[in-house]
Coordinates of C-alpha atoms in Angstrom, one line a residue:
M1 CA -9.8 -5.6 -0.3
A2 CA -9.0 -1.9 -0.4
F3 CA -12.6 -1.0 0.4
L4 CA -12.6 -3.2 3.5
L5 CA -9.2 -2.4 5.0
P6 CA -10.5 0.8 6.7
L7 CA -12.6 -1.6 8.9
V8 CA -9.4 -2.3 10.8
A9 CA -10.0 1.0 12.5
L10 CA -13.2 -0.5 14.1
A11 CA -11.5 -3.6 15.4
H12 CA -11.5 -2.8 19.1
K13 CA -14.3 -2.7 21.7
P14 CA -16.2 0.5 21.1
S15 CA -15.1 3.5 23.1
D16 CA -17.5 4.2 26.0
S17 CA -17.8 6.7 28.8
Y18 CA -20.1 6.4 31.8
L19 CA -22.0 9.5 33.0
H20 CA -24.0 9.2 36.3
L21 CA -26.3 12.1 37.3
D22 CA -28.0 12.1 40.7
R23 CA -30.6 14.6 42.0
A24 CA -29.3 17.0 44.6
G25 CA -31.8 19.7 45.6
D26 CA -32.6 21.8 42.5
G27 CA -29.6 20.5 40.7
F28 CA -27.4 17.4 40.2
T29 CA -24.2 15.8 41.3
G30 CA -22.3 14.1 38.5
R31 CA -19.7 11.4 38.0
W32 CA -18.2 11.0 34.6
D33 CA -15.8 8.0 33.9
V34 CA -13.7 8.6 30.7
A35 CA -11.2 6.1 29.5
L36 CA -7.6 7.2 29.9
R37 CA -6.7 5.8 26.5
D38 CA -9.3 8.1 24.9
L39 CA -8.0 11.1 26.9
E40 CA -4.5 10.3 25.7
E41 CA -5.6 10.6 22.1
V42 CA -6.7 14.2 22.5
L43 CA -4.7 15.6 25.4
V44 CA -1.4 13.6 25.3
L45 CA -1.2 12.8 29.0
D46 CA 1.8 10.5 28.7
V47 CA 4.4 13.2 28.8
D48 CA 7.5 11.0 28.9
G49 CA 6.2 8.7 26.2
D50 CA 6.9 5.5 28.1
G51 CA 3.5 4.0 27.1
S52 CA 1.8 4.4 30.5
I53 CA 0.0 7.3 32.2
T54 CA 1.2 7.7 35.8
W55 CA -0.9 9.4 38.6
I56 CA 1.7 12.3 38.6
E57 CA 1.1 12.9 34.9
L58 CA -2.6 12.8 35.2
R59 CA -2.7 15.0 38.3
A60 CA -0.7 17.6 36.5
R61 CA -3.3 17.8 33.7
Q62 CA -6.5 17.3 35.8
S63 CA -7.8 20.8 35.0
D64 CA -7.4 20.1 31.3
V65 CA -9.1 16.7 31.6
A66 CA -12.1 18.2 33.5
G67 CA -12.3 21.2 31.1
Y68 CA -12.2 19.1 28.0
A69 CA -14.9 16.7 29.2
L70 CA -17.3 19.3 30.7
A71 CA -17.1 21.5 27.6
R72 CA -18.7 18.7 25.7
L73 CA -21.7 18.2 28.0
K74 CA -24.6 20.6 28.3
L75 CA -27.5 20.1 30.8
S76 CA -30.6 22.2 30.8
A77 CA -34.0 22.1 32.6
E78 CA -37.2 23.9 31.7
G79 CA -35.3 25.6 28.9
A80 CA -32.6 27.1 31.2
P81 CA -29.0 25.9 31.3
C82 CA -27.6 24.1 34.4
P83 CA -24.0 25.3 34.7
L84 CA -21.4 22.7 35.5
T85 CA -18.7 23.1 38.2
P86 CA -15.9 20.5 38.4
A87 CA -14.6 19.1 41.7
S88 CA -11.1 20.0 42.7
T89 CA -9.5 16.6 42.1
L90 CA -9.7 13.7 39.8
R91 CA -10.0 10.0 40.7
V92 CA -9.0 6.9 38.7
V93 CA -11.1 3.7 38.6
R94 CA -10.8 0.5 36.6
H95 CA -13.5 -0.9 34.3
S96 CA -13.6 -4.1 32.4
D97 CA -11.4 -2.7 29.6
G98 CA -8.9 -0.5 31.5
A99 CA -8.4 2.6 33.6
Y100 CA -10.7 5.5 33.6
A101 CA -10.4 9.1 34.9
V102 CA -13.4 10.1 37.1
V103 CA -14.5 13.7 36.7
D104 CA -16.8 14.7 39.6
F105 CA -18.9 17.8 39.2
T106 CA -22.1 19.6 40.2
A107 CA -24.9 21.1 38.0
A108 CA -26.9 24.0 39.4
C109 CA -30.4 24.4 37.8
P110 CA -32.4 27.6 38.4
A111 CA -35.5 25.7 39.6
T112 CA -36.5 22.2 40.5
P113 CA -36.7 20.4 37.2
R114 CA -39.3 17.9 36.0
A115 CA -37.2 16.8 33.0
L116 CA -33.5 17.1 32.1
D117 CA -32.2 17.8 28.6
V118 CA -28.8 16.2 28.0
D119 CA -26.5 17.2 25.1
Y120 CA -23.5 14.9 24.9
T121 CA -20.7 15.5 22.3
L122 CA -17.6 13.9 23.9
L123 CA -15.1 12.4 21.3
F124 CA -17.6 12.2 18.4
D125 CA -15.4 14.4 16.3
R126 CA -12.5 11.9 16.7
D127 CA -14.4 8.6 17.0
P128 CA -17.9 8.3 15.5
Q129 CA -18.3 4.9 17.2
H130 CA -17.9 6.4 20.7
R131 CA -20.9 5.9 23.0
G132 CA -22.0 7.9 26.0
I133 CA -23.8 5.7 28.5
V134 CA -25.8 8.0 30.7
R135 CA -27.8 7.3 33.8
V136 CA -30.0 9.9 35.5
G137 CA -31.8 9.2 38.8
S138 CA -31.6 9.2 42.5
D139 CA -28.7 7.3 44.1
G140 CA -27.7 5.8 40.8
A141 CA -31.0 4.0 40.3
G142 CA -31.9 5.6 37.0
E143 CA -32.2 3.7 33.7
P144 CA -29.3 3.9 31.2
L145 CA -29.4 5.9 28.0
V146 CA -26.9 5.1 25.2
L147 CA -26.0 8.3 23.3
S148 CA -24.1 8.2 20.0
S149 CA -22.9 10.6 17.3
T150 CA -26.3 10.1 15.5
R151 CA -28.3 10.5 18.7
H152 CA -26.4 12.8 21.1
T153 CA -29.4 14.5 22.8
A154 CA -32.0 13.1 25.1
R155 CA -34.8 14.4 27.4
V156 CA -35.0 12.5 30.6
S157 CA -38.2 12.6 32.7
L158 CA -37.5 12.9 36.4
E159 CA -40.9 11.8 37.4
G160 CA -40.4 8.1 36.9
L161 CA -39.7 5.9 33.9
S162 CA -42.3 3.3 32.9
P163 CA -41.2 -0.3 32.2
W164 CA -42.2 0.0 28.6
R165 CA -40.1 3.1 28.1
R166 CA -37.1 1.3 29.7
F167 CA -37.7 -1.6 27.4
G168 CA -37.9 0.6 24.3
Q169 CA -34.7 2.4 25.1
M170 CA -32.8 -0.8 25.4
V171 CA -34.3 -2.3 22.2
H172 CA -33.0 0.8 20.4
S173 CA -29.6 0.3 22.0
G174 CA -29.4 -3.3 21.0
V175 CA -30.3 -2.6 17.4
E176 CA -27.7 0.2 17.3
H177 CA -25.1 -2.1 18.9
I178 CA -25.4 -4.8 16.3
W179 CA -25.4 -2.4 13.3
A180 CA -22.3 -0.6 14.7
G181 CA -20.5 -3.9 15.6
V182 CA -18.6 -4.6 12.3
D183 CA -17.0 -7.8 13.7
H184 CA -20.4 -9.2 14.6
L185 CA -21.9 -8.2 11.2
L186 CA -19.0 -9.8 9.3
F187 CA -19.3 -13.0 11.4
L188 CA -23.0 -13.1 10.5
L189 CA -22.3 -12.5 6.8
A190 CA -19.7 -15.3 6.8
L191 CA -22.4 -17.7 8.2
L192 CA -25.1 -16.5 5.7
L193 CA -23.1 -16.6 2.5
P194 CA -23.3 -20.4 2.0
S195 CA -27.0 -20.5 2.9
V196 CA -28.2 -20.3 -0.7
L197 CA -25.7 -23.0 -1.8
R198 CA -25.0 -26.6 -0.9
R199 CA -21.8 -28.7 -1.2
D200 CA -22.0 -31.4 -4.0
R201 CA -20.4 -34.5 -2.5
A202 CA -19.4 -35.9 -5.8
S203 CA -17.6 -32.9 -7.3
G204 CA -16.9 -31.0 -4.1
R205 CA -18.2 -27.8 -5.6
W206 CA -20.8 -25.3 -4.4
V207 CA -24.1 -25.7 -6.2
P208 CA -27.3 -23.6 -5.8
V209 CA -30.1 -24.8 -3.6
G210 CA -33.3 -25.7 -5.5
D211 CA -35.8 -23.4 -3.7
F212 CA -36.1 -20.5 -1.3
G213 CA -37.5 -22.7 1.4
S214 CA -34.3 -24.7 1.7
A215 CA -32.2 -21.5 2.0
M216 CA -34.6 -20.1 4.6
K217 CA -34.5 -23.3 6.6
D218 CA -30.7 -23.2 6.7
V219 CA -30.8 -19.5 7.8
V220 CA -33.3 -20.2 10.6
K221 CA -31.1 -23.0 12.0
V222 CA -27.9 -20.9 11.9
V223 CA -29.5 -17.7 13.2
S224 CA -31.4 -19.6 15.9
A225 CA -28.3 -21.4 17.1
F226 CA -26.3 -18.1 17.2
T227 CA -29.2 -16.4 19.1
L228 CA -29.5 -19.0 21.7
A229 CA -25.8 -19.2 22.3
H230 CA -25.1 -15.5 22.7
S231 CA -28.3 -15.1 24.8
L232 CA -26.9 -17.6 27.3
T233 CA -23.5 -15.9 27.7
L234 CA -24.9 -12.3 27.5
S235 CA -27.2 -13.2 30.4
A236 CA -24.4 -14.9 32.4
A237 CA -22.0 -12.1 31.9
S238 CA -24.5 -9.3 32.6
L239 CA -25.6 -11.0 35.8
G240 CA -22.0 -11.4 36.9
W241 CA -22.0 -15.2 36.9
V242 CA -19.0 -15.3 34.4
A243 CA -16.4 -12.7 33.8
L244 CA -13.7 -12.9 31.2
P245 CA -10.9 -10.4 30.3
S246 CA -12.0 -7.9 27.6
R247 CA -8.8 -8.6 25.5
L248 CA -9.4 -12.3 25.6
V249 CA -13.1 -11.9 24.5
E250 CA -12.4 -9.5 21.7
S251 CA -9.5 -11.6 20.4
A252 CA -11.7 -14.7 20.5
I253 CA -14.4 -12.9 18.5
A254 CA -11.9 -12.0 15.9
A255 CA -10.7 -15.6 15.7
S256 CA -14.4 -16.8 15.3
V257 CA -14.8 -14.5 12.3
I258 CA -11.7 -16.1 10.7
V259 CA -13.0 -19.6 11.4
A260 CA -16.4 -18.8 9.9
A261 CA -14.9 -17.2 6.8
L262 CA -12.3 -19.8 6.1
N263 CA -15.0 -22.5 6.3
N264 CA -16.5 -21.0 3.1
V265 CA -13.1 -21.3 1.3
F266 CA -12.0 -24.6 2.7
P267 CA -15.3 -26.2 3.8
L268 CA -15.3 -28.6 6.7
M269 CA -18.9 -28.1 7.6
D270 CA -21.9 -27.5 5.3
R271 CA -25.3 -28.3 6.6
T272 CA -23.9 -28.5 10.2
R273 CA -22.8 -24.9 10.2
W274 CA -25.5 -24.3 12.9
L275 CA -23.2 -26.2 15.4
A276 CA -20.4 -23.8 14.6
A277 CA -22.8 -20.9 14.9
F278 CA -23.8 -22.1 18.4
A279 CA -20.2 -22.7 19.6
L280 CA -18.9 -19.4 18.3
G281 CA -22.0 -17.5 19.3
L282 CA -21.1 -18.2 22.9
L283 CA -18.1 -15.9 22.4
H284 CA -20.1 -13.2 20.8
G285 CA -22.5 -13.1 23.8
F286 CA -19.6 -11.9 26.0
G287 CA -18.9 -9.2 23.4
F288 CA -22.5 -8.0 23.5
A289 CA -22.3 -7.9 27.3
S290 CA -19.5 -5.3 27.1
V291 CA -22.1 -2.6 26.6
L292 CA -23.9 -3.6 29.9
A293 CA -21.0 -4.8 32.0
D294 CA -20.0 -1.5 33.6
L295 CA -23.5 0.0 34.1
E296 CA -23.9 -1.2 37.7
L297 CA -27.6 -1.6 37.0
P298 CA -29.9 -1.9 40.0
A299 CA -31.3 -5.4 40.4
G300 CA -34.9 -4.3 39.9
S301 CA -34.3 -3.1 36.3
L302 CA -31.7 -5.6 35.2
A303 CA -34.2 -8.1 33.8
V304 CA -36.0 -5.5 31.7
T305 CA -32.8 -4.0 30.5
L306 CA -31.2 -7.3 29.5
F307 CA -34.3 -8.6 27.8
G308 CA -34.8 -5.3 25.8
F309 CA -31.2 -5.2 24.7
N310 CA -31.3 -8.8 23.6
V311 CA -34.5 -8.2 21.6
G312 CA -32.8 -5.2 20.0
V313 CA -29.8 -7.3 18.9
E314 CA -32.1 -9.9 17.4
L315 CA -34.1 -7.3 15.5
G316 CA -30.8 -5.8 14.1
Q317 CA -29.8 -9.3 13.0
L318 CA -33.2 -10.1 11.4
A319 CA -33.1 -6.8 9.5
C320 CA -29.7 -7.8 8.0
V321 CA -31.0 -11.3 7.1
A322 CA -34.1 -9.7 5.4
V323 CA -31.9 -7.6 3.2
F324 CA -29.3 -10.2 2.4
L325 CA -31.2 -13.4 1.8
P326 CA -33.5 -12.4 -1.2
V327 CA -30.6 -10.8 -3.0
A328 CA -28.3 -13.8 -2.4
F329 CA -31.0 -16.3 -3.6
L330 CA -31.4 -14.4 -6.9
L331 CA -27.6 -14.4 -7.5
R332 CA -26.9 -17.9 -6.2
D333 CA -26.5 -19.5 -9.7
T334 CA -24.0 -17.0 -10.9
R335 CA -20.2 -17.3 -10.9
V336 CA -20.1 -13.8 -9.4
Y337 CA -21.8 -15.1 -6.3
R338 CA -20.1 -18.5 -6.0
R339 CA -16.5 -17.2 -6.8
A340 CA -16.3 -13.5 -6.1
L341 CA -18.8 -13.1 -3.2
L342 CA -18.6 -16.5 -1.4
V343 CA -14.9 -17.4 -1.9
G344 CA -13.4 -14.0 -2.6
G345 CA -15.6 -12.2 0.0
S346 CA -14.9 -14.8 2.6
A347 CA -11.1 -14.5 2.0
V348 CA -11.3 -10.7 2.5
I349 CA -13.4 -11.1 5.7
A350 CA -10.7 -13.6 7.0
L351 CA -7.9 -11.1 6.1
V352 CA -9.6 -8.2 8.0
A353 CA -10.3 -10.5 11.0
C354 CA -6.6 -11.5 11.0
A355 CA -5.7 -7.8 11.4
W356 CA -8.3 -7.5 14.2
L357 CA -6.8 -10.6 16.0
Y358 CA -3.3 -9.2 15.7
E359 CA -4.4 -5.8 17.1
R360 CA -6.5 -7.3 20.0
A361 CA -4.1 -10.0 21.0
F362 CA -1.0 -7.8 21.1
G363 CA -2.6 -4.5 21.9
V364 CA -1.3 -2.6 18.9
A365 CA -3.0 -0.4 16.4
L366 CA -2.6 -1.0 12.7
T367 CA -3.0 2.0 10.4
F368 CA -3.2 2.2 6.6
T369 CA -2.3 5.3 4.7

């Protein structure tokens, strides 16, 4: 329990910023959307401490906001730096998860570049889960890059991006998203823990399955149902057909983790867990869509982007299954697995998810010192 409590810090939707770079002669014009809640953490914009940042408070600190952001972005072309110059005023826009400050700027390169080197370090010293979603192109038509604390530099070709390269970038982003999404991973773990066991109807106890094939069959049903469900809602949300409030989606995802974990402690479903995986997977699809919702992707690239991201999510899940299932099968007939890992582990997962639900539903932050 003590080991898992720090996961509460990862309960919310990952912190994102959105950086758009458009060609302008030998240089670029830039628009950088940074969440006000993230800027508040480092710059304390809410001077009167009333819990909200007013336009007057933001305008008084606009030079600090622009200076803080642009000091954490370096652009270069052909080995030469492209100095950044901020615009005179800030703007504010709303994304799916709240208000963002818009830092407009220009980047002057010494010659017409064929490729642009981007070095992005915003907020990584405070939030390792932060992501920079960067798009480079003409009139906003470029393909997105997702930069993180482990991959904060990229070289972007300005002579066109092949469909295969677009696809590969989004596969990488999908894998990274599932591995960094602790709530999605714990939900998957809660579904997989009973896969090497079955409920004995006479005694009501968990007993080990007889062979690896039975466990594999159960995992295939559960993972396939989850995959189908989240693919449906991921597509619907990314295409703009369905839109749900971010707080509602994130709260529902936390509740789904609780349901999946408690079913291992007080089982209502055994071999029909795939039905629960499908129903709850619909919620997780909206969570996956959060990384794509605010990109404003051009229609021509949306299909490749969506498919690549979905493939990446599935590869990330399959990698987790490939590591978990053989170990679980070997341990299935031990009290350590049946009592400590299945029941005890599921109880801890439910406890952590309860903290997430409280945070997300009421908009508070729990800290443990």
